[in-house]
Tab-separated table of C-alpha atoms in Angstrom:
chain	number	residue	atom	x	y	z
A	97	ALA	CA	-5.014	-10.664	-26.598
A	98	GLY	CA	-6.238	-12.832	-29.569
A	99	PHE	CA	-10.054	-14.160	-29.067
A	100	SER	CA	-12.612	-13.802	-29.769
A	101	ILE	CA	-15.333	-12.364	-27.083
A	102	THR	CA	-17.036	-16.326	-26.315
A	103	GLN	CA	-13.634	-17.628	-26.427
A	104	ALA	CA	-12.558	-15.009	-23.594
A	105	PHE	CA	-15.453	-15.760	-21.932
A	106	GLU	CA	-14.944	-19.303	-21.785
A	107	THR	CA	-11.219	-18.621	-20.803
A	108	VAL	CA	-13.312	-16.911	-17.552
A	109	VAL	CA	-15.437	-19.691	-17.116
A	110	ALA	CA	-12.952	-22.076	-17.030
A	111	ASN	CA	-10.269	-20.133	-14.714
A	112	GLY	CA	-11.934	-17.522	-13.445
A	113	GLU	CA	-13.634	-17.307	-9.634
A	114	ASN	CA	-17.693	-17.555	-8.993
A	115	PRO	CA	-19.811	-16.253	-9.094
A	116	ILE	CA	-19.049	-14.144	-12.153
A	117	ALA	CA	-17.512	-17.989	-13.812
A	118	GLN	CA	-21.032	-19.046	-13.329
A	119	GLU	CA	-22.854	-16.063	-14.486
A	120	PHE	CA	-20.715	-15.934	-18.159
A	121	GLU	CA	-21.867	-19.365	-17.655
A	122	VAL	CA	-25.122	-19.280	-18.240
A	123	PHE	CA	-24.409	-16.650	-20.537
A	124	LEU	CA	-22.744	-19.000	-22.997
A	125	GLN	CA	-25.164	-21.938	-23.054
A	126	GLN	CA	-27.744	-18.697	-23.696
A	127	MET	CA	-25.296	-18.547	-26.524
A	128	ARG	CA	-25.277	-21.751	-26.884
A	129	VAL	CA	-28.738	-21.858	-28.064
A	130	GLY	CA	-29.660	-19.686	-29.791
A	131	ILE	CA	-30.060	-16.845	-27.793
A	132	SER	CA	-28.051	-13.934	-30.076
A	133	PHE	CA	-25.493	-12.536	-27.725
A	134	SER	CA	-27.072	-9.203	-27.102
A	135	ASP	CA	-30.172	-10.614	-25.585
A	136	ALA	CA	-27.954	-13.145	-23.683
A	137	LEU	CA	-25.616	-10.010	-22.859
A	138	LYS	CA	-28.927	-8.400	-21.619
A	139	ASN	CA	-29.880	-11.134	-19.593
A	140	LEU	CA	-26.424	-11.023	-17.760
A	141	GLU	CA	-27.035	-7.373	-17.203
A	142	ARG	CA	-29.886	-7.852	-15.649
A	143	ARG	CA	-29.305	-10.942	-13.556
A	144	VAL	CA	-25.896	-9.606	-12.339
A	145	GLY	CA	-27.799	-5.626	-11.574
A	146	SER	CA	-24.546	-4.154	-11.410
A	147	GLU	CA	-23.295	-0.617	-12.746
A	148	ASP	CA	-20.195	-1.701	-13.498
A	149	LEU	CA	-21.603	-4.613	-15.565
A	150	GLU	CA	-23.901	-2.858	-17.650
A	151	LEU	CA	-21.366	-0.055	-18.569
A	152	VAL	CA	-18.812	-3.580	-19.562
A	153	CYS	CA	-21.993	-5.027	-21.495
A	154	SER	CA	-22.551	-1.631	-23.698
A	155	ALA	CA	-18.828	-1.269	-24.645
A	156	MET	CA	-18.846	-4.736	-25.873
A	157	GLU	CA	-22.316	-4.655	-27.523
A	158	ILE	CA	-20.939	-1.269	-29.575
A	159	ALA	CA	-17.538	-2.594	-30.212
A	160	ARG	CA	-18.749	-6.109	-31.108
A	161	ARG	CA	-21.069	-3.315	-34.124
A	162	THR	CA	-18.739	-0.812	-34.069
A	163	GLY	CA	-15.633	-2.989	-34.411
A	164	GLY	CA	-13.557	-1.067	-32.479
A	165	ASN	CA	-10.833	-1.549	-30.263
A	166	LEU	CA	-12.677	-3.737	-27.209
A	167	THR	CA	-9.496	-4.094	-25.248
A	168	GLU	CA	-8.790	-0.482	-25.659
A	169	ILE	CA	-11.954	-0.081	-24.521
A	170	PHE	CA	-11.355	-2.758	-21.610
A	171	GLU	CA	-8.540	-0.282	-20.085
A	172	LYS	CA	-10.410	2.866	-20.360
A	173	ILE	CA	-13.631	1.518	-18.240
A	174	SER	CA	-11.200	-0.313	-15.772
A	175	LEU	CA	-9.735	3.129	-15.156
A	176	THR	CA	-13.389	4.731	-15.009
A	177	ILE	CA	-14.184	1.702	-12.327
A	178	ARG	CA	-11.212	1.781	-10.662
A	179	GLU	CA	-11.724	6.287	-10.028
A	180	ARG	CA	-15.344	5.491	-9.328
A	181	MET	CA	-14.210	2.785	-6.343
A	182	ARG	CA	-11.550	5.529	-5.595
A	183	ILE	CA	-14.434	8.473	-5.562
A	184	GLU	CA	-16.832	6.032	-3.954
A	185	ARG	CA	-13.764	5.248	-0.663
A	186	ARG	CA	-14.083	9.546	-0.207
A	187	VAL	CA	-16.607	10.050	0.194
A	188	MET	CA	-17.605	8.154	2.512
A	189	THR	CA	-14.467	8.898	4.923
A	190	LEU	CA	-15.654	12.684	4.100
A	191	THR	CA	-19.080	11.753	5.194
A	192	ALA	CA	-18.015	9.674	8.575
A	193	GLN	CA	-18.160	12.805	10.381
A	194	GLY	CA	-22.567	13.561	9.098
A	195	ARG	CA	-23.423	10.390	10.150
A	196	LEU	CA	-21.257	9.559	13.683
A	197	GLN	CA	-22.354	12.892	14.683
A	198	GLY	CA	-26.701	11.103	13.630
A	199	VAL	CA	-25.590	9.312	15.783
A	200	ILE	CA	-25.364	10.630	18.807
A	201	VAL	CA	-27.389	13.496	17.662
A	202	GLY	CA	-30.190	10.700	17.127
A	203	ALA	CA	-29.443	8.348	20.750
A	204	MET	CA	-28.872	11.903	23.564
A	205	PRO	CA	-32.610	12.134	24.367
A	206	LEU	CA	-32.904	7.996	25.261
A	207	VAL	CA	-29.172	8.292	26.880
A	208	VAL	CA	-30.482	11.286	28.915
A	209	ALA	CA	-33.913	9.875	29.564
A	210	LEU	CA	-32.532	6.612	30.966
A	211	THR	CA	-29.795	8.907	32.774
A	212	MET	CA	-32.549	10.239	34.253
A	213	ILE	CA	-34.479	7.535	35.298
A	214	ALA	CA	-32.140	5.740	37.098
A	215	PHE	CA	-30.661	8.888	39.041
A	216	ARG	CA	-33.587	10.576	39.878
A	217	PRO	CA	-36.743	8.000	39.064
A	218	GLU	CA	-39.322	9.903	41.472
A	219	MET	CA	-39.049	12.898	39.235
A	220	MET	CA	-39.150	10.519	35.821
A	221	LEU	CA	-41.690	8.650	36.680
A	222	PRO	CA	-44.352	10.946	37.219
A	223	TYR	CA	-43.493	12.382	34.110
A	224	LEU	CA	-43.318	9.394	31.551
A	225	ARG	CA	-47.683	8.771	33.969
A	226	SER	CA	-48.669	11.892	32.122
A	227	PRO	CA	-49.759	12.830	28.902
A	228	GLY	CA	-48.038	15.553	28.564
A	229	GLY	CA	-44.737	13.945	29.143
A	230	MET	CA	-46.010	10.972	26.831
A	231	SER	CA	-47.158	13.794	24.375
A	232	ALA	CA	-43.441	15.167	24.050
A	233	ILE	CA	-41.526	11.452	23.874
A	234	ALA	CA	-44.318	11.357	20.975
A	235	ALA	CA	-42.790	14.113	19.414
A	236	VAL	CA	-38.890	13.801	20.262
A	237	ILE	CA	-39.303	10.836	18.757
A	238	VAL	CA	-41.175	11.995	15.680
A	239	LEU	CA	-38.368	14.966	15.542
A	240	VAL	CA	-35.786	12.539	16.134
A	241	THR	CA	-36.681	10.548	13.571
A	242	LEU	CA	-37.207	13.158	10.587
A	243	GLY	CA	-33.415	14.561	11.946
A	244	ALA	CA	-32.131	10.951	11.000
A	245	LEU	CA	-33.700	11.167	7.463
A	246	MET	CA	-32.597	14.693	6.905
A	247	ILE	CA	-28.852	13.842	7.882
A	248	ARG	CA	-29.026	10.902	5.904
A	249	LYS	CA	-30.248	12.411	3.089
A	250	ILE	CA	-27.667	15.216	3.419
A	251	ILE	CA	-24.566	12.605	3.774
A	252	ARG	CA	-25.694	10.879	1.084
A	253	ILE	CA	-24.030	11.109	-2.094
A	254	ASP	CA	-24.622	9.513	-5.388
A	255	VAL	CA	-20.453	8.582	-7.571
């Protein structure tokens, strides 16, 4: 509190932990050599590649241009980021069953085939050597792959 944005960055560089302190140091060095604040901020966003940092950088740029209360804005952004992380953890919890089902269903044909080869090789070896058996195995591989991709698409939820 009470620092300018540049002083706040310098404090983070001096007291912060890597890798963010290193990134802010590069940001400050760019500003020292004459790159504008906006361009240095855009370079920081591009290097880090974080949605949360994009949000913070956008807020800083807007607050710098309009003169808004940056402390208040950072508090709201931190609440937003925490809430997003909480929702992402909740989604991971709720989709865990779907992910496990995908693994089980995907592994089941392989487990059944290996069990049959182990216990009844006289029945399975002719099947594996026949063109029809090889076609069936290829079809199973294709269908299991398609099923796994569909399950993955269903349970992948962007927050």
